[in-house]
GROMACS .gro file of C-alpha atoms in nm:
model
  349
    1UNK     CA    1  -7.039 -12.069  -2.514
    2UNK     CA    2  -7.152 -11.726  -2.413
    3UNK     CA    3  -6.813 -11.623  -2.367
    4UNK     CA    4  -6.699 -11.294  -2.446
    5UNK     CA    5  -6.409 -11.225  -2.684
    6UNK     CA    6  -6.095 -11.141  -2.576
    7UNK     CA    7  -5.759 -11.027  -2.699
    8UNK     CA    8  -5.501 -11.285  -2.866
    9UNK     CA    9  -5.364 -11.537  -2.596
   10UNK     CA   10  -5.660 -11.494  -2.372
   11UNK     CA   11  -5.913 -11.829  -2.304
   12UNK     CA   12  -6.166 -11.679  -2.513
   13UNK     CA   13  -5.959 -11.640  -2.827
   14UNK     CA   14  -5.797 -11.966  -2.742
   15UNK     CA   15  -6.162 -12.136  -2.702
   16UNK     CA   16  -6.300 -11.944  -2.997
   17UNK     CA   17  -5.984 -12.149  -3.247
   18UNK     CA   18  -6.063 -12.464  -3.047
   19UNK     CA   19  -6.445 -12.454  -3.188
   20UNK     CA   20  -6.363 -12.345  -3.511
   21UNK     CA   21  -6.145 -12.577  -3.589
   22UNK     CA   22  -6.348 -12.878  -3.445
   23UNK     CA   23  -6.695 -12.756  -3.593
   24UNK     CA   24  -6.563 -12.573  -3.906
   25UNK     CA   25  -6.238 -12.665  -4.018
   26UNK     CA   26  -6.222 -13.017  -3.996
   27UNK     CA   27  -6.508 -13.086  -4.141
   28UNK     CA   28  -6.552 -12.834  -4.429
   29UNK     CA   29  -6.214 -12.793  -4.500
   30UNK     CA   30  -6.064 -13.104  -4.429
   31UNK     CA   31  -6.347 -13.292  -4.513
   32UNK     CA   32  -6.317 -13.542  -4.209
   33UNK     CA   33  -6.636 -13.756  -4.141
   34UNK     CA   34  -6.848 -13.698  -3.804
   35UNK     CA   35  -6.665 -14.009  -3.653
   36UNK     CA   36  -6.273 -13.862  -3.710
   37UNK     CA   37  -6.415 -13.497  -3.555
   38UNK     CA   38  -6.552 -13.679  -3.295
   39UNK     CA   39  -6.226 -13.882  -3.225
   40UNK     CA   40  -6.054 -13.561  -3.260
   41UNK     CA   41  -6.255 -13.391  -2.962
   42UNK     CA   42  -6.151 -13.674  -2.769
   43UNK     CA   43  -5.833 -13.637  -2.752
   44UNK     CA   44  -5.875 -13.297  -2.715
   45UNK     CA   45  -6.089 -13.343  -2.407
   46UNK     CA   46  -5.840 -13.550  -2.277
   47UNK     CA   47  -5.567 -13.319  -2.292
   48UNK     CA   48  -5.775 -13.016  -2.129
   49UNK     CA   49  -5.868 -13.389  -1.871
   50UNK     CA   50  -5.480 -13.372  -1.810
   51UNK     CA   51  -5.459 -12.970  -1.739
   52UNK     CA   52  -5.781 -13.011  -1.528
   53UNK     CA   53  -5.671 -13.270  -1.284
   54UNK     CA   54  -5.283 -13.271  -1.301
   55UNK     CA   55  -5.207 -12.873  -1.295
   56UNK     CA   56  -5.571 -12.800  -1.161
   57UNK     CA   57  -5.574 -12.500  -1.403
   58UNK     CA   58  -5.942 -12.362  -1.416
   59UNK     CA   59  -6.107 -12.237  -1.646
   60UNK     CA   60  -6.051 -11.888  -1.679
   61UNK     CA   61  -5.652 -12.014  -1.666
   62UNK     CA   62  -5.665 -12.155  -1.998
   63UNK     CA   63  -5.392 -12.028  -2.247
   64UNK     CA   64  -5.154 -12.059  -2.459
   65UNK     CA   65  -4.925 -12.168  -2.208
   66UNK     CA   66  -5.107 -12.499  -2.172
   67UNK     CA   67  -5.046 -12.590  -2.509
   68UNK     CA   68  -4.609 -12.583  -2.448
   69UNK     CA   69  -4.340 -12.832  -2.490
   70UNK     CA   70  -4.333 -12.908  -2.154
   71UNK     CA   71  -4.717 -12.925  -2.074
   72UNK     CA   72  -4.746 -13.151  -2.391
   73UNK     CA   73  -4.450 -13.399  -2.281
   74UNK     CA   74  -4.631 -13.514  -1.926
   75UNK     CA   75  -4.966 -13.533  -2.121
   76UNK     CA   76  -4.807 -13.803  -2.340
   77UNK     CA   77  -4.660 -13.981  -2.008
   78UNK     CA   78  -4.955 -13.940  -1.850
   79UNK     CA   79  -5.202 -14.104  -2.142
   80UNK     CA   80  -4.952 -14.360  -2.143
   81UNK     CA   81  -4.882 -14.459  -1.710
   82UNK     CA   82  -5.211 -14.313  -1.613
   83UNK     CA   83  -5.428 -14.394  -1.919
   84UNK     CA   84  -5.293 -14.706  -1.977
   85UNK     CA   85  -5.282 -14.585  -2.363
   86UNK     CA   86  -5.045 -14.749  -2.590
   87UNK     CA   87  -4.769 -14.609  -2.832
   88UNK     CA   88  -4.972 -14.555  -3.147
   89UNK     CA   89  -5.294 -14.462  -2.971
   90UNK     CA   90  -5.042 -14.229  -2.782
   91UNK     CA   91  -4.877 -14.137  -3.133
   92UNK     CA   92  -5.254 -14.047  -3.272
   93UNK     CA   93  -5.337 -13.807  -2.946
   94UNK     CA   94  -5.041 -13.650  -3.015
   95UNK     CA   95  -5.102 -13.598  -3.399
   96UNK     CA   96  -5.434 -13.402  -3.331
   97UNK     CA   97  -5.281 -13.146  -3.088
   98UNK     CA   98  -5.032 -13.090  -3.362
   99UNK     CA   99  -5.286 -13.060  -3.596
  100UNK     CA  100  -5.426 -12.823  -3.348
  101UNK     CA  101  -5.163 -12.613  -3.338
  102UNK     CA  102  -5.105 -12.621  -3.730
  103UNK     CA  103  -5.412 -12.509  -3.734
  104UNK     CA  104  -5.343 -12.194  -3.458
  105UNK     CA  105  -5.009 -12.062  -3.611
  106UNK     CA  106  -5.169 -12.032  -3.965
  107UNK     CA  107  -5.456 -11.850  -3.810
  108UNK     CA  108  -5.208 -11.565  -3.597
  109UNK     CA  109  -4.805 -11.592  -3.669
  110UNK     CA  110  -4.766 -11.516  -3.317
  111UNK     CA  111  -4.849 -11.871  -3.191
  112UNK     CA  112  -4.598 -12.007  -3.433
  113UNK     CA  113  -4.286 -12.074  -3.163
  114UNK     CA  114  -4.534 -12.237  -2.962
  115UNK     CA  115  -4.613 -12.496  -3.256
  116UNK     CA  116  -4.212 -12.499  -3.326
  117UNK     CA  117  -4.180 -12.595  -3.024
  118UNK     CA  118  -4.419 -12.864  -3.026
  119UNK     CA  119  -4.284 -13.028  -3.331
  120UNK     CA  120  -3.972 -13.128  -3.147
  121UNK     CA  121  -4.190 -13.395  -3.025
  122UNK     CA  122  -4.139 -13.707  -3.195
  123UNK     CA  123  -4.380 -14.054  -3.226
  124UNK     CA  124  -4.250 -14.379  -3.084
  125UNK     CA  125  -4.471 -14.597  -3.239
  126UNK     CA  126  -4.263 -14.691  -3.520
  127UNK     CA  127  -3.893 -14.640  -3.311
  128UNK     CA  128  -3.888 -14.267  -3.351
  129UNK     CA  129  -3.820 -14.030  -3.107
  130UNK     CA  130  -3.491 -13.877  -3.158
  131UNK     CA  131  -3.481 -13.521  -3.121
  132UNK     CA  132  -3.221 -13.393  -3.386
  133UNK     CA  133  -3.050 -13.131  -3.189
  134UNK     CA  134  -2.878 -12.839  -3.379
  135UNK     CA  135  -2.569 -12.691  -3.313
  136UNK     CA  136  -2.558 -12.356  -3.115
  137UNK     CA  137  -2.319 -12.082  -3.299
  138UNK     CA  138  -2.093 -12.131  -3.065
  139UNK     CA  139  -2.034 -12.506  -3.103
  140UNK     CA  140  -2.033 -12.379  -3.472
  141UNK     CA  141  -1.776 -12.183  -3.458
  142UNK     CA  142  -1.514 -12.442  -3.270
  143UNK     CA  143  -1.681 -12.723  -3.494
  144UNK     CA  144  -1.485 -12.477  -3.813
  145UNK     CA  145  -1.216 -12.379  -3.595
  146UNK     CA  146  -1.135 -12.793  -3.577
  147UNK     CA  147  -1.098 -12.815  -3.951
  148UNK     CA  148  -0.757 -12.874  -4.037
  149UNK     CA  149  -0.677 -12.609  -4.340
  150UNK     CA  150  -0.306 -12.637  -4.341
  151UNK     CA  151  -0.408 -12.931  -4.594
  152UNK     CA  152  -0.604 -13.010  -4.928
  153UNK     CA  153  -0.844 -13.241  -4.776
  154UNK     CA  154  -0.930 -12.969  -4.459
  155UNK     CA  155  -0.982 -12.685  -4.709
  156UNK     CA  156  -1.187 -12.854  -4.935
  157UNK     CA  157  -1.402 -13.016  -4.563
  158UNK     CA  158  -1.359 -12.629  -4.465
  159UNK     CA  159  -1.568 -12.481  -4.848
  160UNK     CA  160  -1.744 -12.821  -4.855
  161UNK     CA  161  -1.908 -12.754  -4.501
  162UNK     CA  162  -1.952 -12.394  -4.533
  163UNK     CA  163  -2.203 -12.442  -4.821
  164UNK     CA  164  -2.385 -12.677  -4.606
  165UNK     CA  165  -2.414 -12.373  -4.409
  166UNK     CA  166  -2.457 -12.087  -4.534
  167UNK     CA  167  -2.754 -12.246  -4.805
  168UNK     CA  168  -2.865 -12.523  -4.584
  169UNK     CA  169  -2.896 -12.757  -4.855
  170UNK     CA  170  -2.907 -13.169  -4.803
  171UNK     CA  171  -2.596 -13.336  -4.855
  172UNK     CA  172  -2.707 -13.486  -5.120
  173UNK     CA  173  -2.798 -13.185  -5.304
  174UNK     CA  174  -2.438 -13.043  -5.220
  175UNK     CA  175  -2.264 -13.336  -5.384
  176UNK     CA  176  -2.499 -13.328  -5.710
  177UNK     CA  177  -2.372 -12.950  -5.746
  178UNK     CA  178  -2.132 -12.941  -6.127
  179UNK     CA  179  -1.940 -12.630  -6.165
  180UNK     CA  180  -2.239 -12.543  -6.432
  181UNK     CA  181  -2.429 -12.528  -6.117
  182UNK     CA  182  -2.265 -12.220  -6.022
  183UNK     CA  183  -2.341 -11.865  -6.131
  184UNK     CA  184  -2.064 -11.599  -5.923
  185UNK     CA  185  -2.036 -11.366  -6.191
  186UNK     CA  186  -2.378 -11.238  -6.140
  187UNK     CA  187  -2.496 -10.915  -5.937
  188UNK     CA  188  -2.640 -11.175  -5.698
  189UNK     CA  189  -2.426 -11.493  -5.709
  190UNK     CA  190  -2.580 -11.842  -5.658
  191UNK     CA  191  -2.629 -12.219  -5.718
  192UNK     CA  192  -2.889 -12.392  -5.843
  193UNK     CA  193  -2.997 -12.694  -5.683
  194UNK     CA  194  -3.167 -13.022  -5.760
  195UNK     CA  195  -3.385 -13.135  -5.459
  196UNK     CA  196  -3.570 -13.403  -5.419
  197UNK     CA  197  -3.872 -13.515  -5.663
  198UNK     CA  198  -3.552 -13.361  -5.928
  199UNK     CA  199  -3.731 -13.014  -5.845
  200UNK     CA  200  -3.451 -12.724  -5.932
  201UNK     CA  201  -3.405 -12.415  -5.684
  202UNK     CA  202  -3.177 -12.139  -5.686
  203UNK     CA  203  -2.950 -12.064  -5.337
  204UNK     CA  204  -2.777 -11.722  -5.301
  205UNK     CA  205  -2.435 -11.746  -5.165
  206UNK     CA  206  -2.291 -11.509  -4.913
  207UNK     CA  207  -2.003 -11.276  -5.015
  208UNK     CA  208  -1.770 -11.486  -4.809
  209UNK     CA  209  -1.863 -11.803  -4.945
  210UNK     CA  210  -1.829 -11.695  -5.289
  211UNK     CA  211  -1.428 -11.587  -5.183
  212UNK     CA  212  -1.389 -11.938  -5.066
  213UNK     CA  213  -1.575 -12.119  -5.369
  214UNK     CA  214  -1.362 -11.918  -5.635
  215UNK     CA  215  -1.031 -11.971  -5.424
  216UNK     CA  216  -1.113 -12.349  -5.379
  217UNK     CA  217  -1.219 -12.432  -5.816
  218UNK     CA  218  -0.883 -12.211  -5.871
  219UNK     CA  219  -0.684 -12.429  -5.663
  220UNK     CA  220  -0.838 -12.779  -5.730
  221UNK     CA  221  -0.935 -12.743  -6.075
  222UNK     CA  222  -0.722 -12.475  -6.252
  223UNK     CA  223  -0.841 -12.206  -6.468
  224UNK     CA  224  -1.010 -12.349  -6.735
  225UNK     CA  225  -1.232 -12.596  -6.531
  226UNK     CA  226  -1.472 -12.825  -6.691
  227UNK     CA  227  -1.815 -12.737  -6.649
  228UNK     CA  228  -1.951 -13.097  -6.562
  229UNK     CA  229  -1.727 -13.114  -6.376
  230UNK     CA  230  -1.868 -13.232  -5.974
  231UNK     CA  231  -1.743 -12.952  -5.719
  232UNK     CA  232  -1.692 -13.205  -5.488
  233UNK     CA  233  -1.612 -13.522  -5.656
  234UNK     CA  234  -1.458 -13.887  -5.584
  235UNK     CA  235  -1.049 -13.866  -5.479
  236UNK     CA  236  -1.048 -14.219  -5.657
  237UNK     CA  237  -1.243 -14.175  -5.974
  238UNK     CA  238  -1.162 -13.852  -6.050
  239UNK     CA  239  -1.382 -13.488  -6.127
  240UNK     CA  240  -1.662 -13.635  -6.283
  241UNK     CA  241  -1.751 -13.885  -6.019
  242UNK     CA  242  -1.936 -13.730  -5.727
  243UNK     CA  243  -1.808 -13.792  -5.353
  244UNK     CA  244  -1.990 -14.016  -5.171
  245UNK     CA  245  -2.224 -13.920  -4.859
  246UNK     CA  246  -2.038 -14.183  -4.650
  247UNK     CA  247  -1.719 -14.000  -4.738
  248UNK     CA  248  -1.868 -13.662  -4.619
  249UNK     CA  249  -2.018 -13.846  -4.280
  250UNK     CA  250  -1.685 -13.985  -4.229
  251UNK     CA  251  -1.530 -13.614  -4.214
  252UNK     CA  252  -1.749 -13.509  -4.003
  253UNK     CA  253  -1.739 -13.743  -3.718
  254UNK     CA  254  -1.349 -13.701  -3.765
  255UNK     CA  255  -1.377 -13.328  -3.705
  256UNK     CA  256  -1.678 -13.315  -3.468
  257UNK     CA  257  -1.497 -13.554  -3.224
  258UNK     CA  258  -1.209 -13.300  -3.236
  259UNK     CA  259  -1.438 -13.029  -3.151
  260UNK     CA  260  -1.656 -13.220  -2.890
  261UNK     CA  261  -1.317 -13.207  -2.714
  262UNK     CA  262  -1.340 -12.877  -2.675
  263UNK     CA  263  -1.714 -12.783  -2.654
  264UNK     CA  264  -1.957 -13.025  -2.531
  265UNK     CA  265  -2.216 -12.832  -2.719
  266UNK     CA  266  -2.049 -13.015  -3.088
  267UNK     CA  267  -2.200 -13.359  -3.083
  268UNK     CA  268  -1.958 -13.629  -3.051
  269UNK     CA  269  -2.086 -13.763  -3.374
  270UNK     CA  270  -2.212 -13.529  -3.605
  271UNK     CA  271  -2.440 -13.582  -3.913
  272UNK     CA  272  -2.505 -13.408  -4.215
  273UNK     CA  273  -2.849 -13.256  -4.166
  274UNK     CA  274  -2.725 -13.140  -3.830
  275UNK     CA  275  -2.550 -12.886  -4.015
  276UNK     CA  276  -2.896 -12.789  -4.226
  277UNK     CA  277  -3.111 -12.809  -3.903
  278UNK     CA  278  -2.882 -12.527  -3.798
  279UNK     CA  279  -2.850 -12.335  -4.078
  280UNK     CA  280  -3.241 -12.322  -4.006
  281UNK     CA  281  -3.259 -12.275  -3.734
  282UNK     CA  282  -3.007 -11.983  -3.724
  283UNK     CA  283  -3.209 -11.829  -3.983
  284UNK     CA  284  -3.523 -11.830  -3.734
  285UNK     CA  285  -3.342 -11.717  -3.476
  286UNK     CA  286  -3.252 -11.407  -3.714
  287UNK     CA  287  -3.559 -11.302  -3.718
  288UNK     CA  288  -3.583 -11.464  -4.065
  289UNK     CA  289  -3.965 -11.525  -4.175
  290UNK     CA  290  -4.015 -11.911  -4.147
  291UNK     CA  291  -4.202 -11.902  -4.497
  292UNK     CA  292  -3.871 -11.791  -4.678
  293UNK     CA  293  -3.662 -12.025  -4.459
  294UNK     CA  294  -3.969 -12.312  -4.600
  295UNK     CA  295  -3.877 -12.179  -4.979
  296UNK     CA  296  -3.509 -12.222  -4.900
  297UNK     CA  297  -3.485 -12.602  -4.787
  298UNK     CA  298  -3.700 -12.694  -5.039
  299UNK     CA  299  -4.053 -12.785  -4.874
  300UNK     CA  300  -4.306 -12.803  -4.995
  301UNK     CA  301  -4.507 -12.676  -4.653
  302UNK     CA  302  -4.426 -12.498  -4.350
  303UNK     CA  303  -4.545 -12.806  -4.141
  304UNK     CA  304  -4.246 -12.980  -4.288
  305UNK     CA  305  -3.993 -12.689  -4.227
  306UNK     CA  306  -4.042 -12.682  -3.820
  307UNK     CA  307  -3.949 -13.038  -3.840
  308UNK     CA  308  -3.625 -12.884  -3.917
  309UNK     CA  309  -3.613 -12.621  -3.620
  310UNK     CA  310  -3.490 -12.730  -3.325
  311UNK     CA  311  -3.470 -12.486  -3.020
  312UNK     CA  312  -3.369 -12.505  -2.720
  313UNK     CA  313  -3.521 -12.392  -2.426
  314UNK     CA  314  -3.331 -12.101  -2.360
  315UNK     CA  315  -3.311 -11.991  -2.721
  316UNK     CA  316  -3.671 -12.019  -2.714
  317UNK     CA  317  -3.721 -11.787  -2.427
  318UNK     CA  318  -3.500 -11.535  -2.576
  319UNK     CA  319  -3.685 -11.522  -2.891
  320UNK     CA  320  -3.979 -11.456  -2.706
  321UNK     CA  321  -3.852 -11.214  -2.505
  322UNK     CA  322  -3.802 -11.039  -2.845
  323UNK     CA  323  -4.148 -10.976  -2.905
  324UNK     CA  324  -4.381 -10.721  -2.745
  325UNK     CA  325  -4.693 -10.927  -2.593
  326UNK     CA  326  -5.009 -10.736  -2.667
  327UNK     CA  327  -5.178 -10.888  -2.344
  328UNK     CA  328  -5.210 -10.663  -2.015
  329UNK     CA  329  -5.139 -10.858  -1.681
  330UNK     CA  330  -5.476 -10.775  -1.528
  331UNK     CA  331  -5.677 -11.049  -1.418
  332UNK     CA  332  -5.910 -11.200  -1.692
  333UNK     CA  333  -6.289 -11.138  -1.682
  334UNK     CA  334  -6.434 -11.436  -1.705
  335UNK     CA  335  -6.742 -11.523  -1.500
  336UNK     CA  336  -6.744 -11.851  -1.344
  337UNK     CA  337  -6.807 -12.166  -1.649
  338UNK     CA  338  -6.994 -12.440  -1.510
  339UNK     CA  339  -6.833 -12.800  -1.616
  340UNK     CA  340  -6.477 -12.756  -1.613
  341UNK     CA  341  -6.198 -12.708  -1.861
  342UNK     CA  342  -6.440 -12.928  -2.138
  343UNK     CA  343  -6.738 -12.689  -2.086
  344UNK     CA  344  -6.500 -12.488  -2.287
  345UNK     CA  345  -6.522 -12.703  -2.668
  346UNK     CA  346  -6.839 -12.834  -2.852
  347UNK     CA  347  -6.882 -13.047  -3.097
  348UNK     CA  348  -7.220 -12.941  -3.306
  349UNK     CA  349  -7.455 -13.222  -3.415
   0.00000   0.00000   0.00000
């Protein structure tokens, strides 16, 4: 392209991943025929179409920046009013970007908020697009503050919710845990977990959680507790019958339509993995590395984890605000490129 390189969020390093991963990548790593690469330029031309003529960013204007939320969103209404596209074609445009940006955050970790961001972005060609929101710590706290402790039921929702948590396990997993699950007498207490595909993980507890846990088996199952016992378990069929999920869903609508009173921020009508997408997300926003919080929920993949990480705007923006940007403000050095924003990608015959 004759371009010269430039530091990390520049056009030229931004150009540079664009060709690689169009001429090298997909091909030799992925293995994708001449036909899918070609299809995959395609959409990528039409996206850099979109910046072009919508935003009339030029050439030498090309960043990272392009490639947001926000940017992304009116490129999907616009393939769809302007294009005429339909859902699934739209659904497959939007797949490549992401595989784009897959692509650019395992190259550089500092272009991986910008492909958590992205993932927020659901398909609607099969009736997706709900954007499971987490809760902020603040409609966290009220959400506990709503729990009714005073009785058994509220501080076993109160232990039961606070494992959710604090280990940001699926509710499933939580309800499969036997008191043989649990190991607090250790130096470094924890559960192990069966996920899904009946793969087994160990969780480490916080100090506060393990208070609670002991407290709660002392009260509800005395002090010679059965090992198979379920830690949460049916109030009908007794200890060795697990609770059900719809029992668990049904306490937390109960209690997050208390709290919604209070703070609009609680959904009126919670879910269970609302409660793991912000234990998550939390975690990111603690500067926790996203390949522990991966190891954590159980994925297999990092590309499965974001799924998991939803941030808001602000929180976003904050983050970011975190980092120190190695770029200088001066104006870039580009000479003048002939053709427009698609001058900037090749695909080699």
């Amino acid at each position: 392209l004759g371009i010269p390189a430039e530091p990390l969020f520049r056009s030229a390093s931004l150009t540079d991943h664009m060709n690689n991963w169009l001429n090298d990548y997909l091909s030799n790593v992925r293995n994708f025929s001449s036909k899918t690469v070609s299809c995959y330029f395609n959409a990528l031309c039409l996206f850099l179409d979109f910046l072009e003529e919508e935003h009339k960013i030029p050439v030498k204007k090309i960043d990272i920046k392009c490639l947001s939320r926000t940017y992304l969103e009116e490129w999907l209404k616009w393939l769809q009013e302007k294009r005429g596209n339909s859902k699934l074609t739209r659904d497959h445009r939007l797949a490549v970007i992401m595989s784009f940006l897959s692509y650019l955050q395992s190259r550089d970790s500092k272009y991986k908020l910008t492909y958590i961001e992205a993932s927020g972005i659901k398909g609607i060609s099969h009736g997706r697009g709900k954007i499971v929101e987490p809760l902020t710590k603040k409609g966290l706290k009220v959400f506990f503050e709503c729990i009714d402790c005073s009785t058994k039921v509220g501080r076993r929702d109160f232990i039961m919710f606070t494992i959710m948590y604090d280990i940001g396990c699926r509710v499933g997993e939580l309800l499969d845990i036997k008191l043989r699950d649990l190991f607090l007498d250790t130096d470094a207490p924890h559960v192990r977990i069966r996920g899904k595909g009946d793969k087994s993980r160990t969780m480490a507890f916080s100090d506060t959680t393990v208070l609670l846990i002991r407290r709660y088996i002392k009260a509800t199952f005395g002090i010679c507790p059965s090992p198979d016992a379920f830690l949460f378990h049916s109030s009908h069929n007794g200890i060795y019958r697990r609770m059900s999920t719809d029992a668990v869903n049904a306490r937390l609508d109960k209690i997050s339509s208390k709290a919604h009173a209070i703070c609009p921020d609680v959904p009126l009508h919670m879910h269970s993995h609302q409660l793991r997408h912000s234990s998550a997300t939390h975690w990111l926003l603690d500067n926790v590395n996203p390949a522990i919080i991966s190891s954590a929920l159980g994925h297999s993949s990092l590309s499965t984890t974001v799924r998991y990480l939803g941030i808001s705007s602000e929180e976003l923006r904050t983050a970011l605000q975190k980092r120190a940007c190695p770029v200088s403000p001066e104006e870039d050095s580009f000479t003048k490129v002939e053709g427009g924003l698609r001058s900037l990608i090749k695909v080699k015959k």
